[in-house]
Coordinates of C-alpha atoms and ligand atoms in Angstrom, one line a residue:
M957 CA 177.8 229.1 103.2
D958 CA 175.4 231.7 102.4
Y959 CA 173.3 232.1 105.6
D960 CA 174.3 231.0 109.5
V961 CA 170.6 230.5 109.1
L962 CA 167.8 230.3 106.7
I963 CA 163.9 230.3 107.6
L964 CA 161.6 229.7 106.3
G965 CA 157.8 230.7 105.7
G966 CA 157.2 234.2 106.9
G967 CA 154.3 233.6 109.4
I968 CA 153.9 235.2 113.0
I969 CA 156.0 232.7 113.8
G970 CA 159.1 233.1 111.1
C971 CA 158.6 237.0 112.0
A972 CA 158.9 236.3 115.5
V973 CA 162.0 233.9 115.5
A974 CA 163.7 236.2 112.8
Y975 CA 163.2 239.6 115.0
E976 CA 164.5 237.6 118.0
L977 CA 167.7 236.2 116.0
S978 CA 168.6 239.8 114.5
K979 CA 169.8 240.1 118.1
Y980 CA 172.9 238.1 116.9
S981 CA 176.0 238.7 114.8
L982 CA 174.0 236.0 112.1
N983 CA 173.8 236.6 108.6
I984 CA 170.0 235.2 108.5
A985 CA 168.0 235.0 106.0
L986 CA 163.6 234.2 105.2
I987 CA 162.1 232.5 102.6
E988 CA 158.5 233.9 101.9
K989 CA 156.5 232.0 98.6
D990 CA 154.0 234.9 99.0
Y991 CA 153.9 238.4 97.9
D992 CA 154.1 239.6 101.7
I993 CA 154.8 238.3 105.4
A994 CA 152.0 237.2 107.8
D995 CA 150.0 236.7 104.5
D996 CA 148.3 233.9 106.3
V997 CA 147.4 235.0 110.2
A998 CA 143.5 235.0 110.5
L999 CA 141.9 238.0 108.4
I1000 CA 140.1 239.3 111.5
N1001 CA 141.5 242.4 113.0
S1002 CA 142.0 240.8 116.6
A1003 CA 143.1 237.7 118.5
V1004 CA 142.5 236.7 121.9
V1005 CA 145.7 236.9 123.7
Y1006 CA 145.2 233.4 126.3
D1007 CA 146.1 232.8 129.4
G1008 CA 146.8 228.6 129.8
L1009 CA 142.9 228.6 131.6
E1010 CA 141.0 227.2 128.8
C1011 CA 143.5 225.1 128.0
E1012 CA 143.4 221.1 128.2
D1013 CA 147.2 220.3 126.9
T1014 CA 149.4 221.6 129.8
L1015 CA 152.4 222.2 127.6
M1016 CA 150.1 224.4 125.6
S1017 CA 148.5 226.1 128.3
K1018 CA 152.7 227.3 129.7
L1019 CA 153.4 228.5 126.4
E1020 CA 149.9 230.6 126.5
L1021 CA 150.3 231.9 129.9
M1022 CA 154.5 232.9 129.0
G1023 CA 153.1 234.8 125.7
N1024 CA 150.5 236.3 128.1
E1025 CA 152.6 237.6 129.9
L1026 CA 155.1 238.9 127.5
M1027 CA 152.8 240.2 125.3
E1028 CA 151.9 243.4 126.7
D1029 CA 155.5 245.0 126.7
I1030 CA 156.0 243.4 122.9
A1031 CA 153.4 246.0 122.0
S1032 CA 153.9 248.8 123.8
K1033 CA 157.6 248.1 122.2
F1034 CA 155.9 247.8 118.7
N1035 CA 153.1 250.3 118.7
V1036 CA 150.9 247.9 118.1
T1037 CA 147.0 248.2 119.8
F1038 CA 147.2 245.6 122.6
K1039 CA 144.0 245.9 125.1
K1040 CA 143.7 244.3 128.5
R1041 CA 139.9 242.5 128.2
G1042 CA 138.9 240.3 130.4
S1043 CA 137.3 237.0 130.1
L1044 CA 134.3 234.5 131.5
I1045 CA 134.0 231.3 130.9
I1046 CA 130.6 230.3 131.4
A1047 CA 128.5 227.4 132.6
E1048 CA 125.0 227.0 131.4
D1049 CA 124.0 223.7 133.4
K1050 CA 124.9 221.4 135.7
K1051 CA 127.3 219.6 133.3
G1052 CA 129.1 222.7 132.3
E1053 CA 129.6 223.5 135.9
A1054 CA 130.9 220.8 136.4
K1055 CA 133.4 221.0 133.6
L1056 CA 134.4 225.0 135.2
I1057 CA 135.2 223.7 138.5
N1058 CA 137.8 221.3 137.2
M1059 CA 138.7 223.8 134.9
Y1060 CA 139.0 226.7 137.7
D1061 CA 141.7 223.2 139.9
R1062 CA 143.6 222.9 137.5
A1063 CA 144.6 226.5 136.8
I1064 CA 145.0 226.9 140.6
S1065 CA 147.3 223.9 140.4
R1066 CA 149.3 225.4 137.0
G1067 CA 150.1 228.7 139.2
I1068 CA 147.8 231.0 136.9
K1069 CA 147.0 234.2 139.1
N1070 CA 144.2 237.0 138.5
I1071 CA 141.2 234.3 138.3
R1072 CA 138.5 233.8 140.5
L1073 CA 135.0 232.3 140.5
L1074 CA 131.8 234.4 140.4
D1075 CA 128.2 233.3 140.5
S1076 CA 125.2 234.4 138.1
K1077 CA 124.6 237.6 140.0
E1078 CA 128.3 239.0 139.4
V1079 CA 128.0 237.9 136.0
Y1080 CA 124.9 239.9 135.1
E1081 CA 126.1 242.4 136.8
M1082 CA 129.0 241.8 134.9
E1083 CA 127.0 241.4 131.1
P1084 CA 124.0 243.1 131.4
N1085 CA 123.4 242.2 127.3
L1086 CA 123.7 238.1 128.3
N1087 CA 121.4 236.2 127.3
A1088 CA 122.6 232.7 128.6
N1089 CA 121.4 231.1 131.3
V1090 CA 124.3 231.2 134.0
K1091 CA 125.0 229.2 136.6
R1092 CA 128.8 229.6 137.3
A1093 CA 131.8 231.4 135.4
I1094 CA 135.2 231.8 136.0
H1095 CA 137.0 235.2 135.8
S1096 CA 140.3 236.1 134.8
E1097 CA 141.8 239.8 134.4
N1098 CA 144.9 238.3 132.0
T1099 CA 143.2 238.1 128.7
G1100 CA 143.2 240.3 125.9
I1101 CA 143.1 241.5 122.4
I1102 CA 145.8 242.6 119.9
C1103 CA 146.1 243.0 116.1
P1104 CA 147.7 239.5 115.1
Y1105 CA 149.4 241.1 111.4
D1106 CA 150.2 244.5 113.0
L1107 CA 152.6 242.5 115.4
A1108 CA 153.7 239.7 113.0
I1109 CA 154.3 243.0 110.4
A1110 CA 156.3 244.4 113.4
Y1111 CA 158.0 241.7 114.3
G1112 CA 159.3 241.4 110.6
E1113 CA 159.7 245.5 109.8
I1114 CA 162.4 245.7 113.1
A1115 CA 164.1 242.0 111.6
F1116 CA 164.2 243.4 108.3
D1117 CA 165.5 247.1 109.8
N1118 CA 168.4 244.7 111.7
G1119 CA 169.9 243.1 109.0
V1120 CA 167.6 240.2 107.8
K1121 CA 166.8 239.0 103.9
F1122 CA 163.1 238.8 103.3
K1123 CA 163.1 237.1 100.0
L1124 CA 159.3 237.3 98.8
E1125 CA 157.7 235.4 96.2
E1126 CA 160.5 232.6 96.7
E1127 CA 158.5 228.8 97.2
V1128 CA 160.5 226.7 99.0
L1129 CA 161.2 223.1 97.3
D1130 CA 163.4 220.9 98.9
I1131 CA 165.8 221.3 101.6
Q1132 CA 168.9 218.3 100.9
K1133 CA 171.9 217.7 103.7
M1134 CA 175.1 218.3 102.9
S1135 CA 178.4 216.6 104.3
R1136 CA 178.3 220.6 106.6
G1137 CA 175.0 222.0 106.8
F1138 CA 172.2 222.5 104.4
R1139 CA 171.1 223.6 100.6
V1140 CA 167.8 225.1 100.4
V1141 CA 166.1 224.4 96.6
T1142 CA 163.6 227.3 95.8
N1143 CA 161.5 228.3 92.8
K1144 CA 164.3 230.5 92.1
N1145 CA 167.4 229.7 93.9
K1146 CA 169.5 227.4 95.8
F1147 CA 171.2 228.4 99.3
T1148 CA 173.5 227.0 101.2
C1149 CA 173.1 227.7 105.2
N1150 CA 174.5 226.1 108.6
M1151 CA 171.0 226.1 110.1
V1152 CA 167.5 225.8 108.8
L1153 CA 164.1 227.0 111.0
N1154 CA 161.0 225.4 109.3
T1155 CA 157.8 227.1 110.0
T1156 CA 156.1 226.2 106.3
P1157 CA 153.1 223.3 107.1
V1158 CA 154.7 221.8 104.3
E1159 CA 155.1 218.2 105.2
Y1160 CA 157.5 216.3 103.0
Y1161 CA 160.7 217.6 102.2
G1162 CA 163.7 215.5 101.4
I1163 CA 165.3 215.2 105.0
E1164 CA 162.2 215.1 107.1
S1165 CA 160.1 211.5 108.0
E1166 CA 156.4 211.1 107.6
N1167 CA 153.9 213.3 109.0
K1168 CA 153.2 212.8 112.8
L1169 CA 150.3 215.3 113.1
N1170 CA 146.4 213.7 113.3
K1171 CA 144.7 216.4 111.3
D1172 CA 141.0 215.6 111.8
R1173 CA 139.5 219.0 112.2
C1174 CA 136.0 220.0 112.8
C1175 CA 134.7 224.1 112.1
S1176 CA 134.1 227.2 113.4
K1177 CA 131.6 229.6 112.2
Y1178 CA 132.6 233.5 113.0
L1179 CA 130.5 236.7 112.6
L1180 CA 131.9 239.9 112.9
L1181 CA 129.2 241.8 114.0
E1182 CA 129.1 246.3 113.8
K1183 CA 130.2 248.3 116.7
D1184 CA 126.7 249.4 116.9
F1185 CA 125.5 246.3 117.8
R1186 CA 123.6 247.1 121.5
G1187 CA 124.5 243.1 122.7
N1188 CA 128.0 243.3 122.5
F1189 CA 130.2 242.6 125.7
K1190 CA 132.5 244.1 127.3
N1191 CA 134.8 240.6 128.1
I1192 CA 135.8 237.8 126.2
V1193 CA 133.3 235.2 127.0
V1194 CA 133.1 231.4 126.5
T1195 CA 129.9 229.3 126.7
L1196 CA 130.4 225.6 128.7
N1197 CA 127.5 223.4 128.7
E1198 CA 126.0 219.8 128.0
S1199 CA 126.9 220.2 124.1
E1200 CA 129.9 220.0 122.3
D1201 CA 128.9 223.5 121.3
K1202 CA 131.2 226.1 122.2
I1203 CA 130.3 229.6 121.8
Y1204 CA 133.2 232.2 122.5
T1205 CA 133.0 236.2 121.8
F1206 CA 135.4 238.6 122.1
P1207 CA 135.4 242.5 121.4
T1208 CA 137.8 243.7 118.4
V1209 CA 140.3 246.4 118.8
Q1210 CA 137.7 248.2 116.8
G1211 CA 134.9 248.1 119.0
G1212 CA 133.1 245.4 117.5
T1213 CA 132.6 241.2 118.8
I1214 CA 133.5 238.4 117.2
V1215 CA 131.7 235.3 117.6
A1216 CA 133.0 231.5 117.0
L1217 CA 130.7 229.1 117.0
K1218 CA 132.6 225.7 117.8
T1219 CA 130.5 222.6 116.2
N1220 CA 131.1 219.2 115.1
E1221 CA 127.7 219.9 113.3
T1222 CA 127.4 220.6 109.4
I1223 CA 125.1 223.4 109.8
S1224 CA 123.5 226.6 108.0
Y1225 CA 123.7 229.9 108.5
S1226 CA 120.7 230.3 109.8
D1227 CA 120.8 227.7 112.1
S1228 CA 124.0 228.9 113.8
L1229 CA 122.8 232.1 113.9
K1230 CA 119.8 230.4 115.8
K1231 CA 122.5 228.9 118.3
I1232 CA 124.3 232.5 119.0
S1233 CA 121.3 234.6 119.1
S1234 CA 120.1 232.1 121.7
F1235 CA 123.3 233.2 123.8
M1236 CA 123.5 236.9 122.6
G1237 CA 120.0 237.8 122.1
K1238 CA 118.4 238.1 118.2
I1239 CA 120.8 239.7 116.1
N1240 CA 119.8 241.2 112.8
D1241 CA 121.2 241.0 109.5
E1242 CA 122.3 244.3 109.4
Y1243 CA 124.5 244.0 112.3
I1244 CA 126.9 241.5 110.7
N1245 CA 129.4 242.5 109.2
I1246 CA 131.2 239.5 107.5
F1247 CA 130.1 235.5 108.3
Y1248 CA 132.6 232.7 107.4
E1249 CA 134.2 229.4 108.4
S1250 CA 137.6 228.6 109.4
P1251 CA 139.2 225.2 110.5
F1252 CA 139.7 225.0 114.3
Y1253 CA 143.3 224.1 114.8
N1254 CA 143.9 222.5 117.9
D1255 CA 146.8 220.1 117.5
T1256 CA 150.1 220.3 120.1
L1257 CA 152.6 222.6 118.9
I1258 CA 155.7 220.5 118.6
I1259 CA 159.0 222.4 118.1
D1260 CA 161.1 219.6 116.9
D1261 CA 164.5 219.7 117.6
S1262 CA 165.2 216.2 117.0
L1263 CA 167.9 217.1 114.3
I1264 CA 169.4 219.9 115.7
D1265 CA 172.5 218.1 115.7
N1266 CA 172.3 218.3 111.5
G1267 CA 171.6 222.0 112.3
Y1268 CA 167.7 221.6 111.6
V1269 CA 164.6 222.5 113.7
K1270 CA 160.9 222.5 112.4
I1271 CA 157.7 224.3 114.5
E1272 CA 155.3 221.5 114.0
G1273 CA 151.0 222.0 114.4
K1274 CA 148.2 224.9 114.2
H1275 CA 147.1 225.7 117.3
Y1276 CA 144.2 228.5 117.9
S1277 CA 146.6 230.3 120.3
Q1278 CA 149.2 230.4 117.9
V1279 CA 149.9 234.1 117.9
T1280 CA 149.4 234.4 121.9
I1281 CA 152.4 231.3 122.1
T1282 CA 154.7 233.3 119.5
P1283 CA 156.6 235.6 122.0
A1284 CA 157.3 232.1 123.9
I1285 CA 158.3 230.1 121.3
A1286 CA 160.0 232.7 119.4
K1287 CA 162.6 233.0 122.4
I1288 CA 162.7 229.5 122.7
V1289 CA 163.4 228.8 119.3
C1290 CA 165.9 231.1 119.3
E1291 CA 168.2 230.4 122.7
T1292 CA 167.8 226.3 120.6
I1293 CA 169.6 227.9 117.4
V1294 CA 172.1 230.3 119.0
N1295 CA 173.1 227.8 121.2
N1296 CA 174.7 225.8 118.5
L1297 CA 176.4 229.0 116.2
N1298 CA 178.8 230.5 117.2
C1299 CA 177.3 234.1 118.0
V1300 CA 177.3 237.0 120.0
L1301 CA 174.9 239.9 120.4
K1302 CA 175.1 242.9 118.5
K1303 CA 175.6 246.1 119.9
D1304 CA 173.9 247.6 117.3
F1305 CA 170.8 246.1 117.4
V1306 CA 167.9 248.6 117.5
D1307 CA 164.6 247.6 119.0
K1308 CA 162.5 249.9 117.3
R1309 CA 160.2 250.2 115.0
R1310 CA 160.2 253.4 112.5
E1311 CA 157.4 255.6 113.7
F1312 CA 153.8 255.8 111.2
Y1313 CA 151.0 257.9 112.1
R1314 CA 147.2 256.0 112.7
F1315 CA 144.8 259.5 111.9
R1316 CA 142.3 257.9 113.2
D1317 CA 143.9 258.2 116.4
L1318 CA 145.3 261.9 116.7
S1319 CA 144.0 264.7 118.2
N1320 CA 143.8 267.9 115.6
E1321 CA 146.6 269.5 117.1
E1322 CA 148.7 266.4 115.9
R1323 CA 146.6 266.5 112.7
E1324 CA 147.6 269.0 111.6
S1325 CA 151.4 269.5 112.8
I1326 CA 151.5 266.3 110.2
I1327 CA 149.4 267.7 107.4
K1328 CA 152.3 271.2 107.3
Q1329 CA 155.0 267.9 106.9
D1330 CA 153.1 266.0 104.1
K1331 CA 149.7 267.6 102.9
R1332 CA 148.7 263.6 101.5
Y1333 CA 147.9 263.6 105.4
G1334 CA 145.0 265.4 104.6
K1335 CA 143.5 263.4 101.8
I1336 CA 141.3 260.8 103.3
V1337 CA 141.3 258.0 101.3
C1338 CA 139.0 255.4 103.3
V1339 CA 135.7 257.5 104.9
C1340 CA 134.8 254.7 107.3
Q1341 CA 138.5 254.1 109.0
K1342 CA 140.1 257.8 108.6
V1343 CA 143.0 256.6 106.5
T1344 CA 144.6 259.0 104.7
E1345 CA 146.9 259.2 101.2
G1346 CA 149.9 259.4 103.2
E1347 CA 149.5 256.6 106.1
I1348 CA 148.7 254.7 102.2
V1349 CA 152.0 255.7 100.9
D1350 CA 154.1 254.9 104.1
S1351 CA 152.3 251.3 104.0
I1352 CA 154.5 250.7 100.7
R1353 CA 157.3 252.9 101.2
R1354 CA 158.2 251.3 104.4
P1355 CA 160.6 248.8 105.1
L1356 CA 159.1 245.2 103.8
G1357 CA 156.2 247.6 102.3
A1358 CA 153.1 246.7 101.0
R1359 CA 153.1 245.1 97.7
T1360 CA 149.3 244.1 97.2
I1361 CA 145.6 245.2 98.0
E1362 CA 145.7 243.2 101.3
G1363 CA 148.7 244.3 102.6
I1364 CA 148.0 247.9 102.6
K1365 CA 144.5 247.0 103.9
R1366 CA 146.4 244.9 106.8
R1367 CA 149.0 247.9 108.1
T1368 CA 146.5 250.6 107.7
G1369 CA 142.8 249.2 108.2
A1370 CA 142.1 250.3 105.0
A1371 CA 138.6 249.1 103.5
F1372 CA 138.0 247.3 106.9
G1373 CA 134.9 250.0 107.6
T1374 CA 131.4 249.0 106.9
C1375 CA 131.5 249.8 103.2
K1376 CA 134.2 247.0 103.1
G1377 CA 135.7 249.6 100.6
A1378 CA 133.0 249.6 98.1
Q1379 CA 134.2 253.5 98.2
C1380 CA 138.1 253.4 98.8
L1381 CA 139.4 250.1 97.0
N1382 CA 139.5 251.6 93.3
K1383 CA 141.6 254.9 95.3
V1384 CA 143.8 252.4 97.0
A1385 CA 144.5 250.4 94.1
S1386 CA 145.8 253.6 92.3
I1387 CA 148.2 254.6 95.1
L1388 CA 149.1 251.4 95.0
A1389 CA 150.2 251.6 90.7
R1390 CA 151.5 254.8 91.2
E1391 CA 154.2 254.2 94.0
M1392 CA 155.2 251.5 91.9
D1393 CA 154.8 252.3 89.1
K1394 CA 152.8 249.6 87.5
R1395 CA 149.8 249.5 85.7
L1396 CA 146.2 249.4 87.5
T1397 CA 145.7 245.4 85.4
D1398 CA 149.2 244.2 86.8
I1399 CA 147.8 245.2 90.8
V1400 CA 146.6 242.4 93.2
K1401 CA 144.2 241.6 96.0
D1402 CA 146.8 239.2 97.6
S1403 CA 148.1 236.3 95.5
K1404 CA 149.6 235.8 91.7
N1405 CA 146.2 235.2 90.3
S1406 CA 144.2 237.8 92.1
K1407 CA 144.2 240.1 90.2
I1408 CA 141.5 243.1 90.6
V1409 CA 141.6 244.7 87.7
I1410 CA 141.6 242.1 84.7
S1411 CA 142.0 244.7 81.5
R1412 CA 140.5 247.5 80.2
I1413 CA 137.3 248.1 78.3
K1414 CA 137.9 251.9 77.3
E1415 CA 141.3 253.9 77.2
F1416 CA 140.8 256.6 79.8
D1417 CA 144.0 258.2 81.2
E1418 CA 142.3 257.7 85.0
M1419 CA 139.7 255.1 86.3
Ligands
LIG1882 C1 139.8 231.8 112.5 C2 141.5 231.9 113.3 C3 141.3 232.4 114.4 C4 142.6 232.4 115.1 N1 142.2 233.5 116.5 C5 143.5 233.3 116.7 C6 143.0 234.0 118.2 O1 142.0 234.2 118.7 N2 144.7 233.6 119.1 C7 145.8 233.2 119.0 O2 146.6 233.8 119.5 N3 145.7 232.8 117.6 C8 144.9 232.8 116.9 N4 144.7 231.9 115.5 C9 146.1 231.5 115.5 C10 146.7 232.2 114.3 O3 146.1 233.6 113.6 C11 147.3 231.0 113.4 O4 147.5 229.8 113.8 C12 148.8 231.5 112.8 O5 149.1 233.5 112.2 C13 149.7 230.8 112.0 O6 151.2 231.6 112.0 P1 152.3 230.5 111.8 O7 153.8 231.8 111.7 O8 152.4 229.7 112.6 O9 152.1 230.0 110.2 P2 151.8 230.5 109.0 O10 150.9 231.8 109.3 O11 150.8 229.5 108.3 O12 153.3 231.0 108.5 C14 153.9 229.8 107.5 C15 154.1 230.7 106.1 O13 155.1 229.9 105.5 C16 155.1 230.1 104.1 N5 155.1 229.2 103.4 C17 154.8 227.8 103.3 N6 154.7 227.3 102.6 C18 156.3 227.9 102.0 C19 157.3 227.3 101.2 N7 156.9 226.1 100.6 N8 158.3 227.8 100.7 C20 158.1 228.8 101.3 N9 157.2 229.8 102.4 C21 156.1 228.8 102.3 C22 153.4 230.7 104.2 O14 153.2 231.5 102.7 C23 153.1 231.2 105.7 O15 153.2 232.4 105.5 C24 143.6 231.7 114.6 C25 143.8 231.4 113.8 C26 142.7 231.1 113.0 C27 142.5 230.2 111.5

């Protein structure tokens, strides 16, 4: 067999399972169709780490709580920014209040701790910028925010350093059952293996039955507000009221706010803004960094191990708290796989991410000291986010390094500032071309057909 385990898909779940399995004496490979791992992790710069309070589905709620409890340790071990921020679920009318009390009772019966009911006075004291008509609220101390792709990349880097082979730009076309194990057919190779973990959303590989999930999705509208918007909240805030619409606001790791409007209606940008303003106060356009739409995923996530005797496990479904539950899913799936293979824990497993510097978070003394070692840390490339050339070069050269502009942005934070890369993207692209010994016209944003420079119009030495 080429491998003991093949993991299909390099999203956050694939990388997290690769990390857990890399603790064992197994020969593992991960196959990802894109240039980079974690490419599909939502491109907003924070994810909420939920605690199971809001979740209707009991199983998903348990996974959220388990993930929440594991997250603090993982983030500190991996050097990933994770901030505990409280959350407020607010009832705005009688119907909302009834839902709120049900939610509170349900949470207590599920064993969720550190939550309490507040009256409107306590809520306004906590969030003086709130424009809503608060009747009551639940406050939770458990929730937090994390940088989701940093977490996914950290999982991947440590797995890579502990021997997992990452096969990027390779698309799985089929999985075939053999008398022993499987043959996984990609656009480049055919691999044999004892076990397959499929984390891709592809529904019809040869060995699978029909798709079981209901894929009706409503869309959420998202606004990313600048950090100097005066109405930002400290807590993650969610509304409950008579209507089916819900507004969620959550602080980002960089100090801004993401506002999500979940609605079943098809509404315009200006109507979305009106609904959000009725909750947060007037929002002038200058404070809006991005407006976008994304489906709201609320499937019950299934770890389908019905074919485990044959060696096949599939993760099915998409859920809005998939980042939160990832540490829990990774541990459960790892245990399932390990129990079916003859393996032991490795003695030489290194549970540490290679060091890197974030110039913007360093003191002046620390900055001086690294600039002495490498002058490129003294050259600022992205002025908005204070990202240096040294960090960009490191993001390309480190294990599983960036190969695309998007990969550099996600690893360093470059071009995530107010100017959205207007001043630095050309420099970032030039550094990537230089480090990879490629022409600028070969550099892509993220996928194969996303070149950023189509062709030269004049032959200068530099652009
Ligand atoms: C707008 C938005 C906001 C979110 N906010 C939160 C939040 O606040 N909190 C939270 O906990 N979660 C949040 N999530 C959820 C979370 O970000 C995603 O659900 C999660 O990143 C999905 O990870 P995954 O590994 O399961 O799937 P994916 O990232 O989809 O991974 C699957 C991988 O498989 C690869 N692949 C597909 N087909 C093939 C093939 N044939 N061959 C090889 N590779 C293949 C894909 O390229 C991909 O990399 C949010 C999601 C969205 C969209």
